[in-house]
PDB file of C-alpha atoms in Angstrom:
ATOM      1  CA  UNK D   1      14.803  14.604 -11.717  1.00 45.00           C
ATOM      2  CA  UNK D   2      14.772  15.485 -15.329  1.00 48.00           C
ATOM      3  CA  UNK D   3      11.350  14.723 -17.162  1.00 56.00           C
ATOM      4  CA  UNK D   4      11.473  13.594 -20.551  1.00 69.00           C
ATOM      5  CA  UNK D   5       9.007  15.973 -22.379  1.00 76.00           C
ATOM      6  CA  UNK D   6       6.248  14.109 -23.970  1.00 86.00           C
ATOM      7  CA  UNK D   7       3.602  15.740 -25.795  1.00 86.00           C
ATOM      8  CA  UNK D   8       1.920  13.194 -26.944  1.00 91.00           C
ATOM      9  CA  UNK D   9       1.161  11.786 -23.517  1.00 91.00           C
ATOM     10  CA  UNK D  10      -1.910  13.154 -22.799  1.00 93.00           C
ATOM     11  CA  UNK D  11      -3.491  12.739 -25.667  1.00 94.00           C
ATOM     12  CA  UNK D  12      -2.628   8.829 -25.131  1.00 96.00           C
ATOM     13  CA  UNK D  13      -4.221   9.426 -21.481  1.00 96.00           C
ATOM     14  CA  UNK D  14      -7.166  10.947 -22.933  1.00 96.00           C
ATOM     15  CA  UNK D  15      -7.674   7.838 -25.414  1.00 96.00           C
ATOM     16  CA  UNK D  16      -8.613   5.385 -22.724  1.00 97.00           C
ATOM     17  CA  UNK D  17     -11.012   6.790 -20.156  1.00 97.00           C
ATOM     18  CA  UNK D  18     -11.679   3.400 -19.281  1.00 97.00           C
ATOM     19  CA  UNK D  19      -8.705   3.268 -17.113  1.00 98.00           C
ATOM     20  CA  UNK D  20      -7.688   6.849 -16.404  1.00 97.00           C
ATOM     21  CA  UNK D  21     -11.187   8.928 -15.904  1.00 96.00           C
ATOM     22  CA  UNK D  22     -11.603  12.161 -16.741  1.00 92.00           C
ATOM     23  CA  UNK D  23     -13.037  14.709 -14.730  1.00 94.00           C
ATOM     24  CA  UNK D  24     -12.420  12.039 -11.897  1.00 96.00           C
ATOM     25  CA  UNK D  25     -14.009  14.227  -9.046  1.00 96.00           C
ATOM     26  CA  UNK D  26     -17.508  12.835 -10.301  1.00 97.00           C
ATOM     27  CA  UNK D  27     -15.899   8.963  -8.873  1.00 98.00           C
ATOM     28  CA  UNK D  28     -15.790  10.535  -5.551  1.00 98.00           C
ATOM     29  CA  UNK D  29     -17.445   7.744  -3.139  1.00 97.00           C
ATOM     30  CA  UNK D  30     -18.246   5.835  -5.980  1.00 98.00           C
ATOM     31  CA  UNK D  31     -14.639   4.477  -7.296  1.00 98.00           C
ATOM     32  CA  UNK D  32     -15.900   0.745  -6.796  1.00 98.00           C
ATOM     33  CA  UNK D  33     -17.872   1.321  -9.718  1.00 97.00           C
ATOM     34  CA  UNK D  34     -14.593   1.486 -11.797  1.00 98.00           C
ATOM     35  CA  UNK D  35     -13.477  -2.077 -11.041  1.00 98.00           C
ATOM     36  CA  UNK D  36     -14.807  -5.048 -11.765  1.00 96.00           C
ATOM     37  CA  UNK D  37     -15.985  -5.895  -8.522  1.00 97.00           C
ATOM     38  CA  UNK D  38     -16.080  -3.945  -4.532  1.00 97.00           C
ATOM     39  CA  UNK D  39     -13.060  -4.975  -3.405  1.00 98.00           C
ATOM     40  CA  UNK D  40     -11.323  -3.238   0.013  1.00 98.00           C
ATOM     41  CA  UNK D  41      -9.133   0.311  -1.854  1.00 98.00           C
ATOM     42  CA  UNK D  42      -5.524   1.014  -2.176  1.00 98.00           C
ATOM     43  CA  UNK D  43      -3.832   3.992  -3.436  1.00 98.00           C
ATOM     44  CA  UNK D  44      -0.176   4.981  -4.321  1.00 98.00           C
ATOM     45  CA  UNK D  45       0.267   8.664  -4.167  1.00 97.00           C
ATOM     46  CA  UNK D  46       3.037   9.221  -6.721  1.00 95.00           C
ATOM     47  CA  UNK D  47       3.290   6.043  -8.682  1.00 94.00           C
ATOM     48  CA  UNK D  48       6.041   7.118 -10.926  1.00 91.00           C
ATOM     49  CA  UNK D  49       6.723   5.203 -13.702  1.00 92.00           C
ATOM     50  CA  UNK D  50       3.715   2.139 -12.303  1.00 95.00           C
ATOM     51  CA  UNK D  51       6.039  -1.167 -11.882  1.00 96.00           C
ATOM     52  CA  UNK D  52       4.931  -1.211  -8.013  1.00 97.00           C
ATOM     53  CA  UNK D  53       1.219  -0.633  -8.098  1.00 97.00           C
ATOM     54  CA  UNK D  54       0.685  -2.897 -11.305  1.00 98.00           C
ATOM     55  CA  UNK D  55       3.149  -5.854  -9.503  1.00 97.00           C
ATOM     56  CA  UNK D  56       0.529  -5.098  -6.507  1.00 98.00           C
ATOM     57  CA  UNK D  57      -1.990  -5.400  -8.697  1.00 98.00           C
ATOM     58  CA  UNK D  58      -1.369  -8.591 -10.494  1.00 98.00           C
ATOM     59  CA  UNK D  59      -0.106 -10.078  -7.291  1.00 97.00           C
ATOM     60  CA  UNK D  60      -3.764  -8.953  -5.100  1.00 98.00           C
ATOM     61  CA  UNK D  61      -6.331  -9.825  -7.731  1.00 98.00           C
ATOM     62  CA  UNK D  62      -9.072  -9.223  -4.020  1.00 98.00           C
ATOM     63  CA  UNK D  63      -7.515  -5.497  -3.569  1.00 98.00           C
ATOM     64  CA  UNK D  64      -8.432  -2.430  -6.199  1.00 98.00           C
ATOM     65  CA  UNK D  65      -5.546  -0.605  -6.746  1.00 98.00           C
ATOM     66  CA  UNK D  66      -5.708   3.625  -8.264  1.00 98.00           C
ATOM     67  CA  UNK D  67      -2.158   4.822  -8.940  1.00 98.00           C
ATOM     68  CA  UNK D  68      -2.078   8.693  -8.655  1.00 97.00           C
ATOM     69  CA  UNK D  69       0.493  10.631 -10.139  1.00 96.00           C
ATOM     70  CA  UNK D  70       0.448  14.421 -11.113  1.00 93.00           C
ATOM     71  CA  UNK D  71       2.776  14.123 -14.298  1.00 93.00           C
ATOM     72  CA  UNK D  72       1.696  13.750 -17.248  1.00 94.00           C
ATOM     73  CA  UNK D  73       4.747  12.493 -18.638  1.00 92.00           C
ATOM     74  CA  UNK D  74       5.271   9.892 -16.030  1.00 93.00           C
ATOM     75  CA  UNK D  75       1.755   8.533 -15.513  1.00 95.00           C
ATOM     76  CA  UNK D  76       1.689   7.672 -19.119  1.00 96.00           C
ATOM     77  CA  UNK D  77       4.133   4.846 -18.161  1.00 95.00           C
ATOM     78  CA  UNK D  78       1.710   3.701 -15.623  1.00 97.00           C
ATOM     79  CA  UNK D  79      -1.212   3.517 -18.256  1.00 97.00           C
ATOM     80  CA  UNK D  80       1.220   1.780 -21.022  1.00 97.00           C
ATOM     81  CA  UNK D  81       2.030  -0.934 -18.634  1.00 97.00           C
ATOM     82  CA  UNK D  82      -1.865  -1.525 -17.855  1.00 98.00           C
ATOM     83  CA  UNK D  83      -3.004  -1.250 -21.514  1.00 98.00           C
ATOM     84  CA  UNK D  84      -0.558  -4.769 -21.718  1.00 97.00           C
ATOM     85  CA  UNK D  85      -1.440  -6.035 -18.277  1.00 97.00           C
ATOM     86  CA  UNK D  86      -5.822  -5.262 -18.388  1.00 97.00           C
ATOM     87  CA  UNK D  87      -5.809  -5.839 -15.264  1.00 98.00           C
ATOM     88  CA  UNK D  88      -9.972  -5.445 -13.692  1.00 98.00           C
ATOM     89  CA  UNK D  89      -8.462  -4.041 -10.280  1.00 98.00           C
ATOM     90  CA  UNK D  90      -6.437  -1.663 -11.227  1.00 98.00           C
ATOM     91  CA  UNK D  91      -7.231   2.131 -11.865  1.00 98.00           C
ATOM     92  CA  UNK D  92      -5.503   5.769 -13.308  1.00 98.00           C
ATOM     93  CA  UNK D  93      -5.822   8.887 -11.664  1.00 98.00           C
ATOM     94  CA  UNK D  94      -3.860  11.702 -12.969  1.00 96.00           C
ATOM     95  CA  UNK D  95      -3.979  14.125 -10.343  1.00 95.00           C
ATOM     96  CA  UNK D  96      -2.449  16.508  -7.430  1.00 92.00           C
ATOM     97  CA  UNK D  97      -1.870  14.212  -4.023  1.00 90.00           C
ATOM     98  CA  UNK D  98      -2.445  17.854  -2.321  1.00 91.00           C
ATOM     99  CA  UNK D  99      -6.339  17.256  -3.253  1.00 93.00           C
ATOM    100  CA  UNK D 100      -7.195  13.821  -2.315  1.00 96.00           C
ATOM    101  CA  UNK D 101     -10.219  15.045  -0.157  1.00 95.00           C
ATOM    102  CA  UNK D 102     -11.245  16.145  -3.920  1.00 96.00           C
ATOM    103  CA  UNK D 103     -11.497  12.795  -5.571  1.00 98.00           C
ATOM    104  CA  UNK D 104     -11.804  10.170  -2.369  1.00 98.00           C
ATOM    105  CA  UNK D 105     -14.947  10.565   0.364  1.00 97.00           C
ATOM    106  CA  UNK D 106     -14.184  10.104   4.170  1.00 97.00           C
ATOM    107  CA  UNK D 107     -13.255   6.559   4.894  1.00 97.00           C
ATOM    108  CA  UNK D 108     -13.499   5.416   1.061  1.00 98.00           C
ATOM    109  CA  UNK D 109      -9.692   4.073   1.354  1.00 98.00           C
ATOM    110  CA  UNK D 110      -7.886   1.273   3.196  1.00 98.00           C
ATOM    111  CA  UNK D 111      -4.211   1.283   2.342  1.00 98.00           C
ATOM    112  CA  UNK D 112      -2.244   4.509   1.001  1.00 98.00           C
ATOM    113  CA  UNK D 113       0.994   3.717  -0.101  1.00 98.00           C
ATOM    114  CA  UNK D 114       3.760   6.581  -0.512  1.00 98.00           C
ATOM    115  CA  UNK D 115       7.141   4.895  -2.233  1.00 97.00           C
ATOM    116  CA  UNK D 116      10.822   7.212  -2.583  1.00 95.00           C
ATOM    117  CA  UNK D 117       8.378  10.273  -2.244  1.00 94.00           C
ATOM    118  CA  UNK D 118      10.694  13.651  -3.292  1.00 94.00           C
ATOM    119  CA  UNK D 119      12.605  14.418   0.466  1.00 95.00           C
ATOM    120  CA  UNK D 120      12.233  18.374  -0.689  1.00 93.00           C
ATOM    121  CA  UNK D 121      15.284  18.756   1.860  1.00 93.00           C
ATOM    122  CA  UNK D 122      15.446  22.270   2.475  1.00 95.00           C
ATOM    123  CA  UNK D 123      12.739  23.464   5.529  1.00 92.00           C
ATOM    124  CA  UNK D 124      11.168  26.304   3.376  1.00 95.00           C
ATOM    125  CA  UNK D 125       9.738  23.553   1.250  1.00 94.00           C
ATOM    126  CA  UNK D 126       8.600  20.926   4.034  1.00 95.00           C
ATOM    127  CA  UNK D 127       4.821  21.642   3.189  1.00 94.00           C
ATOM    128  CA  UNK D 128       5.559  19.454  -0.036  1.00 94.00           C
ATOM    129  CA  UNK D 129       6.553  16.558   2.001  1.00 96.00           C
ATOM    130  CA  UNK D 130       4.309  13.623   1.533  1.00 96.00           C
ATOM    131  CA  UNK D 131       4.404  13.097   5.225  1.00 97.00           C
ATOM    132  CA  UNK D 132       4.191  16.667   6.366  1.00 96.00           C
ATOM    133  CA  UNK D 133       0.821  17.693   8.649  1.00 95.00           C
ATOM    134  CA  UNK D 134      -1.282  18.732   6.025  1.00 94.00           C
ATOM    135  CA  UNK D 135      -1.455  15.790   3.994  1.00 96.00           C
ATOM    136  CA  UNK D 136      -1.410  13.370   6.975  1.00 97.00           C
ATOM    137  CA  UNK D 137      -4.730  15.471   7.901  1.00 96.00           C
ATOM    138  CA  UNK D 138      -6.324  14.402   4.194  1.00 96.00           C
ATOM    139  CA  UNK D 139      -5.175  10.663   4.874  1.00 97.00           C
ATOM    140  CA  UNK D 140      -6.503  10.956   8.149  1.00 97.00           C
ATOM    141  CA  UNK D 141      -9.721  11.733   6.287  1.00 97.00           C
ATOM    142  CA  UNK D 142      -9.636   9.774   3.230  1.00 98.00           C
ATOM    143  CA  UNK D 143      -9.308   6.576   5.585  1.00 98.00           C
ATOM    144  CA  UNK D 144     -11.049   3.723   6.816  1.00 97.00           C
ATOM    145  CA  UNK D 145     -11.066   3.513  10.421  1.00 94.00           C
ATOM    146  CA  UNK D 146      -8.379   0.721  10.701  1.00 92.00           C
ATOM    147  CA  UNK D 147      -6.079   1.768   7.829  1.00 96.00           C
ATOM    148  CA  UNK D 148      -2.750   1.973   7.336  1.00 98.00           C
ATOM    149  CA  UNK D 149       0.156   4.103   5.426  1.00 98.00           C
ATOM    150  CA  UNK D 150       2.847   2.054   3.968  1.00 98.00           C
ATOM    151  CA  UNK D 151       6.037   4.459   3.752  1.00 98.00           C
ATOM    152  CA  UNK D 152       9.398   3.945   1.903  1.00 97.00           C
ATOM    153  CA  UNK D 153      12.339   5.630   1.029  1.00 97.00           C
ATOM    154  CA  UNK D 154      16.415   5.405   0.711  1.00 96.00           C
ATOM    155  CA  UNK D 155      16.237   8.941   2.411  1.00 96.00           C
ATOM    156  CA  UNK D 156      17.341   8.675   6.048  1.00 97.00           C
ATOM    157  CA  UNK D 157      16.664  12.527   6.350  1.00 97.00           C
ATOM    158  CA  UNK D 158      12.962  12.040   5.159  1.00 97.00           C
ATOM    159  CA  UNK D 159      12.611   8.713   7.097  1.00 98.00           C
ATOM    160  CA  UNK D 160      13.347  10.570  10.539  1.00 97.00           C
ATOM    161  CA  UNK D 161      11.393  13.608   9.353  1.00 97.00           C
ATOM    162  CA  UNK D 162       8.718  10.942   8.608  1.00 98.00           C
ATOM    163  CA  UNK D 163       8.703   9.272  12.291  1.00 97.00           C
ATOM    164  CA  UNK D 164       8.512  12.606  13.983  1.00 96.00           C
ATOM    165  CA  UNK D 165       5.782  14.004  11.601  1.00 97.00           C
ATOM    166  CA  UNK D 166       3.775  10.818  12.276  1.00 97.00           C
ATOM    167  CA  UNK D 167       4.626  10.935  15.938  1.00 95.00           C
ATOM    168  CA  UNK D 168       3.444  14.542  16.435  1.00 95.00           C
ATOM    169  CA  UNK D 169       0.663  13.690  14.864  1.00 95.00           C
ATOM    170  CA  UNK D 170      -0.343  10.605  17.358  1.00 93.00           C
ATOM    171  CA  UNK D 171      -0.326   8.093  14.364  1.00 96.00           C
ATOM    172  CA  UNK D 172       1.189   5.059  16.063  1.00 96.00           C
ATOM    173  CA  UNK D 173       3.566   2.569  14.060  1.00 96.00           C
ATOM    174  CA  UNK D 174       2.902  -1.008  13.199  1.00 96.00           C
ATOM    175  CA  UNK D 175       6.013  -2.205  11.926  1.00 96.00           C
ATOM    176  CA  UNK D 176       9.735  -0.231  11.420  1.00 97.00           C
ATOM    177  CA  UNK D 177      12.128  -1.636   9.012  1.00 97.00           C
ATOM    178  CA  UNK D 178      15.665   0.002   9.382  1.00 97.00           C
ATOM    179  CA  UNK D 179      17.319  -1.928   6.544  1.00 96.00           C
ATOM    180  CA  UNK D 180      14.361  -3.599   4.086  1.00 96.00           C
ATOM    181  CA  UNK D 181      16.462  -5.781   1.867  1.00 96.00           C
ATOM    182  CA  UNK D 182      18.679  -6.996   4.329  1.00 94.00           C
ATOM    183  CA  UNK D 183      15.446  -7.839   6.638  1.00 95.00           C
ATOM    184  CA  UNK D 184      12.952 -11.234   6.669  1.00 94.00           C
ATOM    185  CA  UNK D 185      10.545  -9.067   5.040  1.00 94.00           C
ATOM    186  CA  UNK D 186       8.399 -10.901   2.681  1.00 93.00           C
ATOM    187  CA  UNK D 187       6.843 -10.079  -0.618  1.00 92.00           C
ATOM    188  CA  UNK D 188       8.458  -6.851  -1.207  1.00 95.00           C
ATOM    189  CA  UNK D 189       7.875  -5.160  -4.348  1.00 95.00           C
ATOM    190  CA  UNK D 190      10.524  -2.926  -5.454  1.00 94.00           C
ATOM    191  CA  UNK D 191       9.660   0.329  -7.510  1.00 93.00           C
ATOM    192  CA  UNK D 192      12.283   1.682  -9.901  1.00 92.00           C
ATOM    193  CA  UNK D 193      13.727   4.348  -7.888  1.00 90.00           C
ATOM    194  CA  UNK D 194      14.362   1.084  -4.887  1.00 93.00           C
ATOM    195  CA  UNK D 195      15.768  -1.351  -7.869  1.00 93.00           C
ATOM    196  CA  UNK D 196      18.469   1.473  -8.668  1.00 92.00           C
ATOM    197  CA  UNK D 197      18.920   3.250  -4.967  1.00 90.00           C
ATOM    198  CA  UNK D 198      19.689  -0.487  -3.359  1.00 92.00           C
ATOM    199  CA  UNK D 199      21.749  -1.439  -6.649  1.00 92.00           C
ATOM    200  CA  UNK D 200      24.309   1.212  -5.412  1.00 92.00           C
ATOM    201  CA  UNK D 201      23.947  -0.051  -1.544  1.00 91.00           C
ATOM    202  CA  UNK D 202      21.294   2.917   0.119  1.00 93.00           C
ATOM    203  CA  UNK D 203      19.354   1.408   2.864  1.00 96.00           C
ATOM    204  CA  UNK D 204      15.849   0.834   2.261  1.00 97.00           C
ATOM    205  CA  UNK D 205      13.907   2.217   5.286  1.00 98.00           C
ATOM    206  CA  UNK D 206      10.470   1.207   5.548  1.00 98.00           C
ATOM    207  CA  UNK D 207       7.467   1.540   8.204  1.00 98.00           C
ATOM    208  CA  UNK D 208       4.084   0.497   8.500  1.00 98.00           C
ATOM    209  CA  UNK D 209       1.508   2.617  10.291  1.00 98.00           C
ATOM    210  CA  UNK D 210      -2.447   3.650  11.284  1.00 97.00           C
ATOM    211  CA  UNK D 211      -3.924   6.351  12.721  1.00 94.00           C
ATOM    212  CA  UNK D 212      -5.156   5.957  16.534  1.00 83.00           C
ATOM    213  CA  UNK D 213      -8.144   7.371  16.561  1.00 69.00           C
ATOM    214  CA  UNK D 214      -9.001   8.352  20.179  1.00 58.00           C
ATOM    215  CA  UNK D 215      -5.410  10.512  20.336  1.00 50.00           C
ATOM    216  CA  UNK D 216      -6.610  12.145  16.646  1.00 45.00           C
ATOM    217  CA  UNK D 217      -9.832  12.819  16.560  1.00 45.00           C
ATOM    218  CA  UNK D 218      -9.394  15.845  18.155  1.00 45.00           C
ATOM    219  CA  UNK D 219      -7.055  17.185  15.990  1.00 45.00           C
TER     220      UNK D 219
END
């Protein structure tokens, strides 16, 4: 994808530390102080543009929501869309998902959410895979003890690659949907990549799973 150069994002980013920190590492075990109550943590790694974790957010007023996304000229859509929303559970964090042992302390998160993450296709590149070993290890870590990924994606490529990773792994699924919108899922939020993807007919795959901790605790 094609970013839209914008150099006046981070200066906009940089105008309201009250929702997107700065030098964030220093919230590390202590991100409930952000919102305006304790509330159980979720985090989307690579929010895009924001429409899913602010829906989320105005739709789970009892869950605190950080949306994490590394560019700078995408995240500034998330923050526009909170600066009209305000919403008290929802925070910024304009960061690498390669580092999330960096910002979150061992069990400090409940839900991670990873929505139409890039596929990076080609197997020289499968490090950069949301769902590749070494940053199932940081979820692993980042965890509660009963938490859960929530995965999507129109890619069936990275959906199978996704199942094996997590099955190598000994993270057991929950739920598997094979075909989201044509399924009796409820409550779906769709992100903008999953508005335009299912507008041309791609499947929506979609799984729900946790990490069992007697098979991984080894690892």
């Amino acid at each position: 994808m094609r970013l839209r150069n914008k150099p006046w994002a981070q200066d906009k980013l940089d105008a309201h530390p009250e929702y997107v920190p700065q030098e964030a590492e220093q919230f590390r075990g202590k991100w409930q102080t952000r919102f305006e109550k304790a509330q159980p943590l979720h985090i989307e790694v690579g929010s895009g543009k924001g429409r899913f974790i602010v829906e989320m957010a105005k739709a789970h007023p009892e869950i605190n929501y950080i949306s994490i996304e590394i560019q700078t000229s995408v995240i500034v859509s998330v923050l526009e869309l909170q600066l009209e929303a305000q919403l008290p559970n929802l925070q910024i964090l304009h960061a690498d998902g390669r580092n999330l042992n960096q910002y979150f302390e061992p069990g400090e998160v409940s839900r991670i959410y990873l929505n139409f993450s890039d596929p990076w296709p080609k197997k020289r590149h499968e490090k950069r895979r949301l769902t590749s070993a070494d940053f199932i290890k940081q979820y692993e870590e980042i965890l509660v003890a009963d938490g859960e990924i929530h995965f999507k994606t129109d890619n069936q490529g990275l959906f199978e690659y996704t199942l094996y990773s997590f099955s190598q792994y000994g993270i057991k699924l929950k739920q598997v949907w094979l075909d989201l919108h044509h399924s009796d899922f409820e409550g779906n939020i769709m992100t903008e990549y999953e508005e335009k993807f299912s507008s041309k007919g791609n499947r929506i795959y979609r799984l729900e799973a946790y990490f069992d901790n007697e098979e991984t605790k080894s690892k």
